[in-house]
Amino acid sequence: MSQSSIGVAVIGAGMAGKAHAAAYRNAPSLYESILPEVRLVSIADAYAPAGEAAAARFGYTRSDTSWQAIAAADDIDVVSVVVANHLHREIVEGLLDAGKHVLCEKPLSDTLEDARAMAAAAERASTIARIGLTFRRAPGIAYIRELVDSGRLGKVLHVSIRYWTDYAADPGTAISWRFKGASGSGALADVGSHASYLAEFLAGDAVEVGGGRFSTAISQRPKPLGAVSGHGHSAVSDEYDTVENDDYAAFSLRFAGGAAGTIEVSRVAAGHPNDLQIEVFGELGGAKFDQSRPSEIELYLAEDSAAERGYRRVLLGSPHPYIAGGMPIDVSGVGFGQNEGFLFQARAFLEEVAGLDESVSLPRNADFGEGVHNMELLAAVAESERLSGATVRLDK
Ligand SMILES: NC(=O)c1ccc[n+]([C@@H]2O[C@H](COP(=O)([O-])OP(=O)(O)OC[C@H]3O[C@@H](n4cnc5c(N)ncnc54)[C@H](O)[C@@H]3O)[C@@H](O)[C@H]2O)c1
C-alpha cells in the first residue's frame, strides 16, 4: 500500500463478487472520511464479459480475466476472492505470495486440508488475510450478541437457527460448482457455514455435534448452455450431470457453556429464497432475527410485568451496532439489508489494511483460523452423518 492510497481488486464477478465490488465503492463514505484514497482498480473474472460488465457498473478502472494478472499488478494492494470454494486455495496462496492483502469468501475452501494450508500461508504472510463471514455484521445479529454479552438475556440455554433457500428447488436448475464436491459441501457448506458460525457467535464455542442428517433431493441436474451466476437460472441442455452433495442438512450442537442448539439448512425449501432465522433463548429472555426483516429484531424480557410480557418488535437504528454515523440516514425505521453487511465488512477490512487505530475501526473481520474452525465444525457434521447421526466431539 502506498502512503496515500489503497488499490482494490475483486476476483469473481458473480453474485457475491458484485456485492464486494459495490462495497469497496461505498466503503469510503461509510462513517467519517478517515480512509486513505481507495482506488477501484480491477475486477477479474474468467468469463471476460462478466468482469467487463461489473467493472463498468461499479466504476473500476479495468477488468482482467485471471487472478495471476491481479497478483502481478503493482497498483493493487487489497483483493477480495469471490469465486467457487474449490478455487480459493490456489488463488489466495498466489495472492499472499505476491504480497496482497486478501479478503476470502466463506467457506475458506471445499476441503479441510486446503483450508488448513491456507491458514498456514496466512500465518507466514506479512499481509492481512481475512474471511467474509458477513452475517456477523448484520446489525440485528450483532445487537443480539450484545444482549448475550451484557447478560441481558441471562445464561444462554439454547439456540435454533435455520437457513432455508430455494435456489435449487426447481429440478431444471442447471448444475454448477455448488452441486459438486464431497458430502457436506452442498447446502451445509454454502449456507450452513453462515449458520454454524452464527451459532458459535451467539452461544460460544461448540464442543460436540450430533444428529447429522443430509439429503440429496434431486440427484441429476441439466447442464447449462451458458455461464451460470450465483443462484440464477440459465438455459439448459438436455444432457444431465450428477449432483454430488447435500441439498438439505440438519444437526444439533452442544456448547461449552452448556447450551444446546439445532441447525437446519436447505437449498430446496420452496418459497424460501433467503430465509435465515435465528432464535436465542436465555434464562432472562429471548431474541429473534429474521433475514426477511433485517432492520428489526424481536425481543422478549422476562423482567416485564406479567400483563405485558411477550415478544416486542425493536426497530434497529442509531443505538444499534454499525448504523450510527454510517448510514446516510441513520435513524430507526429507515431500513437496510444484507448488502450492507458486505459494506460494513469492506470498510473494516480497508481500515485494518490502512492500519487505522482499533478504536476508530469497526471490529476486525474473522481470520483464517476462525475459517478453519468453521470448516472443522462442518466436517464434524459430515462425520456425524456418516456415522448415522452419532455424536462427534470437536477438538479445540
Ligand atoms: N458472504 C455471503 O453472504 C456470500 C453470498 C454468496 C456467495 N458467497 C461466496 O462467494 C463465493 C462465490 O459465490 P458466487 O455465488 O458469487 O459464485 P458465482 O458462481 O456467482 O460467481 C463466481 C464467478 O467466478 C468466475 N470464475 C470462475 N473461475 C474463475 C477463475 N479461475 N478466476 C476468476 N474468476 C473465475 C465465474 O465466471 C463467476 O462469474 C463462494 O465462495 C460463495 O460461498 C458468499
PDB file of N, CA and C and ligand atoms in Angstrom, residues 11-20 44-48 50-51 64-68 81-88 90-91 104-108 132-135 163 176-178 189-191 193-194 227-232 338 342 345, ligand 1:
ATOM      1  N   ILE A  11     -11.807 -10.588  -7.366  1.00  0.00           N
ATOM      2  CA  ILE A  11     -11.709 -11.731  -8.282  1.00  0.00           C
ATOM      3  C   ILE A  11     -13.015 -12.512  -8.198  1.00  0.00           C
ATOM      4  N   GLY A  12     -13.726 -12.560  -9.303  1.00  0.00           N
ATOM      5  CA  GLY A  12     -15.054 -13.176  -9.362  1.00  0.00           C
ATOM      6  C   GLY A  12     -16.106 -12.092  -9.463  1.00  0.00           C
ATOM      7  N   ALA A  13     -16.821 -12.098 -10.583  1.00  0.00           N
ATOM      8  CA  ALA A  13     -17.845 -11.058 -10.793  1.00  0.00           C
ATOM      9  C   ALA A  13     -19.228 -11.678 -10.795  1.00  0.00           C
ATOM     10  N   GLY A  14     -19.390 -12.737  -9.981  1.00  0.00           N
ATOM     11  CA  GLY A  14     -20.692 -13.387  -9.877  1.00  0.00           C
ATOM     12  C   GLY A  14     -21.559 -12.693  -8.835  1.00  0.00           C
ATOM     13  N   MET A  15     -22.430 -13.471  -8.201  1.00  0.00           N
ATOM     14  CA  MET A  15     -23.398 -12.896  -7.265  1.00  0.00           C
ATOM     15  C   MET A  15     -22.715 -12.140  -6.123  1.00  0.00           C
ATOM     16  N   ALA A  16     -21.834 -12.812  -5.409  1.00  0.00           N
ATOM     17  CA  ALA A  16     -21.210 -12.162  -4.257  1.00  0.00           C
ATOM     18  C   ALA A  16     -20.073 -11.229  -4.678  1.00  0.00           C
ATOM     19  N   GLY A  17     -19.431 -11.517  -5.811  1.00  0.00           N
ATOM     20  CA  GLY A  17     -18.376 -10.616  -6.294  1.00  0.00           C
ATOM     21  C   GLY A  17     -18.910  -9.211  -6.523  1.00  0.00           C
ATOM     22  N   LYS A  18     -20.116  -9.141  -7.056  1.00  0.00           N
ATOM     23  CA  LYS A  18     -20.705  -7.811  -7.274  1.00  0.00           C
ATOM     24  C   LYS A  18     -20.960  -7.097  -5.944  1.00  0.00           C
ATOM     25  N   ALA A  19     -21.333  -7.881  -4.917  1.00  0.00           N
ATOM     26  CA  ALA A  19     -21.550  -7.268  -3.592  1.00  0.00           C
ATOM     27  C   ALA A  19     -20.235  -6.724  -3.038  1.00  0.00           C
ATOM     28  N   HIS A  20     -19.127  -7.433  -3.248  1.00  0.00           N
ATOM     29  CA  HIS A  20     -17.819  -6.930  -2.804  1.00  0.00           C
ATOM     30  C   HIS A  20     -17.446  -5.674  -3.594  1.00  0.00           C
ATOM     31  N   ALA A  44     -11.650  -9.093 -11.875  1.00  0.00           N
ATOM     32  CA  ALA A  44     -11.179 -10.192 -12.716  1.00  0.00           C
ATOM     33  C   ALA A  44     -12.200 -11.321 -12.699  1.00  0.00           C
ATOM     34  N   ASP A  45     -12.558 -11.781 -13.873  1.00  0.00           N
ATOM     35  CA  ASP A  45     -13.434 -12.949 -13.976  1.00  0.00           C
ATOM     36  C   ASP A  45     -12.979 -13.758 -15.179  1.00  0.00           C
ATOM     37  N   ALA A  46     -12.947 -15.086 -15.006  1.00  0.00           N
ATOM     38  CA  ALA A  46     -12.519 -15.959 -16.104  1.00  0.00           C
ATOM     39  C   ALA A  46     -13.433 -15.782 -17.319  1.00  0.00           C
ATOM     40  N   TYR A  47     -14.683 -15.412 -17.077  1.00  0.00           N
ATOM     41  CA  TYR A  47     -15.628 -15.116 -18.161  1.00  0.00           C
ATOM     42  C   TYR A  47     -15.558 -13.606 -18.412  1.00  0.00           C
ATOM     43  N   ALA A  48     -14.829 -13.222 -19.465  1.00  0.00           N
ATOM     44  CA  ALA A  48     -14.498 -11.812 -19.679  1.00  0.00           C
ATOM     45  C   ALA A  48     -15.707 -10.868 -19.656  1.00  0.00           C
ATOM     46  N   ALA A  50     -18.363 -10.917 -17.956  1.00  0.00           N
ATOM     47  CA  ALA A  50     -18.823 -10.657 -16.581  1.00  0.00           C
ATOM     48  C   ALA A  50     -17.913  -9.645 -15.892  1.00  0.00           C
ATOM     49  N   GLY A  51     -16.602  -9.809 -16.058  1.00  0.00           N
ATOM     50  CA  GLY A  51     -15.660  -8.862 -15.453  1.00  0.00           C
ATOM     51  C   GLY A  51     -15.811  -7.471 -16.049  1.00  0.00           C
ATOM     52  N   ASP A  64      -9.897  -7.815 -15.712  1.00  0.00           N
ATOM     53  CA  ASP A  64      -8.899  -8.814 -16.087  1.00  0.00           C
ATOM     54  C   ASP A  64      -9.602 -10.159 -16.185  1.00  0.00           C
ATOM     55  N   THR A  65      -8.882 -11.156 -16.706  1.00  0.00           N
ATOM     56  CA  THR A  65      -9.503 -12.474 -16.842  1.00  0.00           C
ATOM     57  C   THR A  65      -8.777 -13.556 -16.044  1.00  0.00           C
ATOM     58  N   SER A  66      -7.761 -13.172 -15.260  1.00  0.00           N
ATOM     59  CA  SER A  66      -7.088 -14.186 -14.445  1.00  0.00           C
ATOM     60  C   SER A  66      -6.652 -13.584 -13.117  1.00  0.00           C
ATOM     61  N   TRP A  67      -6.570 -14.471 -12.105  1.00  0.00           N
ATOM     62  CA  TRP A  67      -6.087 -13.987 -10.805  1.00  0.00           C
ATOM     63  C   TRP A  67      -4.607 -13.636 -10.885  1.00  0.00           C
ATOM     64  N   GLN A  68      -3.893 -14.309 -11.811  1.00  0.00           N
ATOM     65  CA  GLN A  68      -2.453 -14.032 -11.942  1.00  0.00           C
ATOM     66  C   GLN A  68      -2.224 -12.579 -12.359  1.00  0.00           C
ATOM     67  N   VAL A  81     -11.467 -12.385  -2.813  1.00  0.00           N
ATOM     68  CA  VAL A  81     -11.526 -13.621  -3.597  1.00  0.00           C
ATOM     69  C   VAL A  81     -12.957 -14.161  -3.486  1.00  0.00           C
ATOM     70  N   VAL A  82     -13.688 -14.088  -4.609  1.00  0.00           N
ATOM     71  CA  VAL A  82     -15.124 -14.365  -4.567  1.00  0.00           C
ATOM     72  C   VAL A  82     -15.491 -15.300  -5.722  1.00  0.00           C
ATOM     73  N   VAL A  83     -14.861 -16.455  -5.697  1.00  0.00           N
ATOM     74  CA  VAL A  83     -15.096 -17.481  -6.722  1.00  0.00           C
ATOM     75  C   VAL A  83     -15.493 -18.778  -6.018  1.00  0.00           C
ATOM     76  N   ALA A  84     -15.738 -19.818  -6.806  1.00  0.00           N
ATOM     77  CA  ALA A  84     -16.134 -21.116  -6.254  1.00  0.00           C
ATOM     78  C   ALA A  84     -15.153 -21.569  -5.167  1.00  0.00           C
ATOM     79  N   ASN A  85     -15.688 -22.242  -4.154  1.00  0.00           N
ATOM     80  CA  ASN A  85     -14.892 -22.592  -2.973  1.00  0.00           C
ATOM     81  C   ASN A  85     -13.633 -23.411  -3.304  1.00  0.00           C
ATOM     82  N   HIS A  86     -13.733 -24.320  -4.289  1.00  0.00           N
ATOM     83  CA  HIS A  86     -12.582 -25.179  -4.587  1.00  0.00           C
ATOM     84  C   HIS A  86     -11.451 -24.395  -5.260  1.00  0.00           C
ATOM     85  N   LEU A  87     -11.713 -23.163  -5.681  1.00  0.00           N
ATOM     86  CA  LEU A  87     -10.666 -22.339  -6.307  1.00  0.00           C
ATOM     87  C   LEU A  87      -9.959 -21.428  -5.298  1.00  0.00           C
ATOM     88  N   HIS A  88     -10.503 -21.343  -4.075  1.00  0.00           N
ATOM     89  CA  HIS A  88      -9.974 -20.366  -3.116  1.00  0.00           C
ATOM     90  C   HIS A  88      -8.482 -20.566  -2.830  1.00  0.00           C
ATOM     91  N   GLU A  90      -5.731 -22.009  -4.296  1.00  0.00           N
ATOM     92  CA  GLU A  90      -4.688 -21.629  -5.261  1.00  0.00           C
ATOM     93  C   GLU A  90      -4.604 -20.098  -5.381  1.00  0.00           C
ATOM     94  N   ILE A  91      -5.761 -19.473  -5.462  1.00  0.00           N
ATOM     95  CA  ILE A  91      -5.785 -18.017  -5.684  1.00  0.00           C
ATOM     96  C   ILE A  91      -5.284 -17.273  -4.441  1.00  0.00           C
ATOM     97  N   CYS A 104     -11.107 -13.326   1.741  1.00  0.00           N
ATOM     98  CA  CYS A 104     -11.601 -14.516   1.040  1.00  0.00           C
ATOM     99  C   CYS A 104     -13.028 -14.828   1.483  1.00  0.00           C
ATOM    100  N   GLU A 105     -13.857 -15.205   0.532  1.00  0.00           N
ATOM    101  CA  GLU A 105     -15.236 -15.565   0.872  1.00  0.00           C
ATOM    102  C   GLU A 105     -15.303 -16.879   1.663  1.00  0.00           C
ATOM    103  N   LYS A 106     -16.393 -17.062   2.354  1.00  0.00           N
ATOM    104  CA  LYS A 106     -16.655 -18.294   3.103  1.00  0.00           C
ATOM    105  C   LYS A 106     -17.189 -19.353   2.164  1.00  0.00           C
ATOM    106  N   PRO A 107     -17.178 -20.617   2.472  1.00  0.00           N
ATOM    107  CA  PRO A 107     -16.247 -21.196   3.444  1.00  0.00           C
ATOM    108  C   PRO A 107     -14.829 -21.082   2.904  1.00  0.00           C
ATOM    109  N   LEU A 108     -13.852 -21.208   3.788  1.00  0.00           N
ATOM    110  CA  LEU A 108     -12.470 -20.931   3.391  1.00  0.00           C
ATOM    111  C   LEU A 108     -12.086 -21.742   2.152  1.00  0.00           C
ATOM    112  N   GLY A 132     -14.767 -13.685   4.834  1.00  0.00           N
ATOM    113  CA  GLY A 132     -16.014 -12.903   4.794  1.00  0.00           C
ATOM    114  C   GLY A 132     -17.203 -13.639   5.387  1.00  0.00           C
ATOM    115  N   LEU A 133     -17.218 -13.760   6.698  1.00  0.00           N
ATOM    116  CA  LEU A 133     -18.395 -14.317   7.370  1.00  0.00           C
ATOM    117  C   LEU A 133     -19.334 -13.141   7.648  1.00  0.00           C
ATOM    118  N   THR A 134     -20.013 -12.745   6.591  1.00  0.00           N
ATOM    119  CA  THR A 134     -20.658 -11.436   6.509  1.00  0.00           C
ATOM    120  C   THR A 134     -21.740 -11.194   7.562  1.00  0.00           C
ATOM    121  N   PHE A 135     -22.419 -12.262   7.969  1.00  0.00           N
ATOM    122  CA  PHE A 135     -23.575 -12.024   8.843  1.00  0.00           C
ATOM    123  C   PHE A 135     -23.206 -11.541  10.242  1.00  0.00           C
ATOM    124  N   TYR A 163     -31.441 -21.915   7.975  1.00  0.00           N
ATOM    125  CA  TYR A 163     -31.139 -21.100   6.802  1.00  0.00           C
ATOM    126  C   TYR A 163     -31.674 -21.867   5.607  1.00  0.00           C
ATOM    127  N   SER A 176     -23.982 -26.549 -11.326  1.00  0.00           N
ATOM    128  CA  SER A 176     -22.892 -25.553 -11.245  1.00  0.00           C
ATOM    129  C   SER A 176     -21.921 -26.057 -10.175  1.00  0.00           C
ATOM    130  N   TRP A 177     -20.892 -25.266  -9.904  1.00  0.00           N
ATOM    131  CA  TRP A 177     -19.906 -25.670  -8.901  1.00  0.00           C
ATOM    132  C   TRP A 177     -20.553 -25.961  -7.552  1.00  0.00           C
ATOM    133  N   ARG A 178     -21.695 -25.329  -7.253  1.00  0.00           N
ATOM    134  CA  ARG A 178     -22.334 -25.526  -5.942  1.00  0.00           C
ATOM    135  C   ARG A 178     -22.784 -26.972  -5.711  1.00  0.00           C
ATOM    136  N   ALA A 189     -22.168 -26.458   3.398  1.00  0.00           N
ATOM    137  CA  ALA A 189     -21.062 -25.507   3.251  1.00  0.00           C
ATOM    138  C   ALA A 189     -21.570 -24.143   2.794  1.00  0.00           C
ATOM    139  N   ASP A 190     -22.541 -24.154   1.907  1.00  0.00           N
ATOM    140  CA  ASP A 190     -22.982 -22.914   1.279  1.00  0.00           C
ATOM    141  C   ASP A 190     -23.653 -21.982   2.299  1.00  0.00           C
ATOM    142  N   VAL A 191     -24.718 -22.454   2.920  1.00  0.00           N
ATOM    143  CA  VAL A 191     -25.401 -21.605   3.901  1.00  0.00           C
ATOM    144  C   VAL A 191     -25.209 -22.100   5.337  1.00  0.00           C
ATOM    145  N   SER A 193     -22.405 -22.869   6.582  1.00  0.00           N
ATOM    146  CA  SER A 193     -21.199 -22.207   7.113  1.00  0.00           C
ATOM    147  C   SER A 193     -21.604 -20.933   7.860  1.00  0.00           C
ATOM    148  N   HIS A 194     -22.542 -20.198   7.289  1.00  0.00           N
ATOM    149  CA  HIS A 194     -23.042 -18.994   7.985  1.00  0.00           C
ATOM    150  C   HIS A 194     -23.752 -19.400   9.288  1.00  0.00           C
ATOM    151  N   ALA A 227     -22.972 -19.362 -19.210  1.00  0.00           N
ATOM    152  CA  ALA A 227     -22.413 -19.102 -17.881  1.00  0.00           C
ATOM    153  C   ALA A 227     -23.539 -19.086 -16.850  1.00  0.00           C
ATOM    154  N   VAL A 228     -23.268 -19.646 -15.667  1.00  0.00           N
ATOM    155  CA  VAL A 228     -24.227 -19.609 -14.555  1.00  0.00           C
ATOM    156  C   VAL A 228     -23.672 -18.673 -13.501  1.00  0.00           C
ATOM    157  N   SER A 229     -24.476 -17.749 -13.035  1.00  0.00           N
ATOM    158  CA  SER A 229     -24.013 -16.826 -11.995  1.00  0.00           C
ATOM    159  C   SER A 229     -24.856 -16.994 -10.742  1.00  0.00           C
ATOM    160  N   GLY A 230     -24.180 -17.152  -9.616  1.00  0.00           N
ATOM    161  CA  GLY A 230     -24.867 -17.206  -8.326  1.00  0.00           C
ATOM    162  C   GLY A 230     -25.954 -18.265  -8.311  1.00  0.00           C
ATOM    163  N   HIS A 231     -27.124 -17.875  -7.779  1.00  0.00           N
ATOM    164  CA  HIS A 231     -28.251 -18.794  -7.693  1.00  0.00           C
ATOM    165  C   HIS A 231     -29.149 -18.686  -8.918  1.00  0.00           C
ATOM    166  N   GLY A 232     -28.702 -17.872  -9.890  1.00  0.00           N
ATOM    167  CA  GLY A 232     -29.557 -17.583 -11.046  1.00  0.00           C
ATOM    168  C   GLY A 232     -29.767 -18.797 -11.920  1.00  0.00           C
ATOM    169  N   GLN A 338     -29.086  -7.135   3.565  1.00  0.00           N
ATOM    170  CA  GLN A 338     -27.907  -7.985   3.539  1.00  0.00           C
ATOM    171  C   GLN A 338     -26.747  -7.335   2.785  1.00  0.00           C
ATOM    172  N   PHE A 342     -21.925  -6.535   3.517  1.00  0.00           N
ATOM    173  CA  PHE A 342     -20.692  -6.517   2.710  1.00  0.00           C
ATOM    174  C   PHE A 342     -20.015  -5.151   2.825  1.00  0.00           C
ATOM    175  N   GLN A 345     -18.305  -4.900   6.183  1.00  0.00           N
ATOM    176  CA  GLN A 345     -17.162  -5.811   6.123  1.00  0.00           C
ATOM    177  C   GLN A 345     -16.002  -5.185   5.336  1.00  0.00           C
TER     178      GLN A 345
HETATM  179  N1  LIG B   1     -20.886 -13.964   2.305  1.00  0.00           N
HETATM  180  C1  LIG B   1     -22.004 -14.252   1.647  1.00  0.00           C
HETATM  181  O1  LIG B   1     -23.094 -13.936   2.088  1.00  0.00           O
HETATM  182  C2  LIG B   1     -21.917 -14.977   0.330  1.00  0.00           C
HETATM  183  C3  LIG B   1     -23.021 -14.994  -0.548  1.00  0.00           C
HETATM  184  C4  LIG B   1     -22.887 -15.682  -1.752  1.00  0.00           C
HETATM  185  C5  LIG B   1     -21.718 -16.342  -2.078  1.00  0.00           C
HETATM  186  N2  LIG B   1     -20.675 -16.313  -1.188  1.00  0.00           N
HETATM  187  C6  LIG B   1     -19.396 -16.981  -1.536  1.00  0.00           C
HETATM  188  O2  LIG B   1     -18.796 -16.267  -2.607  1.00  0.00           O
HETATM  189  C7  LIG B   1     -18.094 -17.170  -3.452  1.00  0.00           C
HETATM  190  C8  LIG B   1     -18.621 -17.027  -4.866  1.00  0.00           C
HETATM  191  O3  LIG B   1     -20.014 -17.312  -4.888  1.00  0.00           O
HETATM  192  P1  LIG B   1     -20.948 -16.683  -6.015  1.00  0.00           P
HETATM  193  O4  LIG B   1     -22.342 -17.059  -5.684  1.00  0.00           O
HETATM  194  O5  LIG B   1     -20.648 -15.242  -6.193  1.00  0.00           O
HETATM  195  O6  LIG B   1     -20.457 -17.529  -7.277  1.00  0.00           O
HETATM  196  P2  LIG B   1     -20.820 -17.295  -8.799  1.00  0.00           P
HETATM  197  O7  LIG B   1     -20.860 -18.633  -9.426  1.00  0.00           O
HETATM  198  O8  LIG B   1     -21.999 -16.385  -8.925  1.00  0.00           O
HETATM  199  O9  LIG B   1     -19.587 -16.454  -9.355  1.00  0.00           O
HETATM  200  C9  LIG B   1     -18.304 -16.973  -9.480  1.00  0.00           C
HETATM  201  C10 LIG B   1     -17.615 -16.210 -10.595  1.00  0.00           C
HETATM  202  O10 LIG B   1     -16.260 -16.669 -10.666  1.00  0.00           O
HETATM  203  C11 LIG B   1     -15.885 -16.720 -12.022  1.00  0.00           C
HETATM  204  N3  LIG B   1     -14.723 -17.595 -12.132  1.00  0.00           N
HETATM  205  C12 LIG B   1     -14.672 -18.943 -12.235  1.00  0.00           C
HETATM  206  N4  LIG B   1     -13.396 -19.363 -12.254  1.00  0.00           N
HETATM  207  C13 LIG B   1     -12.624 -18.262 -12.119  1.00  0.00           C
HETATM  208  C14 LIG B   1     -11.227 -18.051 -12.051  1.00  0.00           C
HETATM  209  N5  LIG B   1     -10.351 -19.073 -12.117  1.00  0.00           N
HETATM  210  N6  LIG B   1     -10.766 -16.776 -11.940  1.00  0.00           N
HETATM  211  C15 LIG B   1     -11.639 -15.749 -11.886  1.00  0.00           C
HETATM  212  N7  LIG B   1     -12.975 -15.886 -11.953  1.00  0.00           N
HETATM  213  C16 LIG B   1     -13.463 -17.138 -12.055  1.00  0.00           C
HETATM  214  C17 LIG B   1     -17.122 -17.203 -12.740  1.00  0.00           C
HETATM  215  O11 LIG B   1     -17.083 -16.874 -14.146  1.00  0.00           O
HETATM  216  C18 LIG B   1     -18.226 -16.456 -11.983  1.00  0.00           C
HETATM  217  O12 LIG B   1     -18.546 -15.200 -12.588  1.00  0.00           O
HETATM  218  C19 LIG B   1     -18.279 -18.560  -2.840  1.00  0.00           C
HETATM  219  O13 LIG B   1     -17.186 -18.834  -2.025  1.00  0.00           O
HETATM  220  C20 LIG B   1     -19.548 -18.406  -2.005  1.00  0.00           C
HETATM  221  O14 LIG B   1     -19.609 -19.313  -0.925  1.00  0.00           O
HETATM  222  C21 LIG B   1     -20.748 -15.643  -0.021  1.00  0.00           C
END
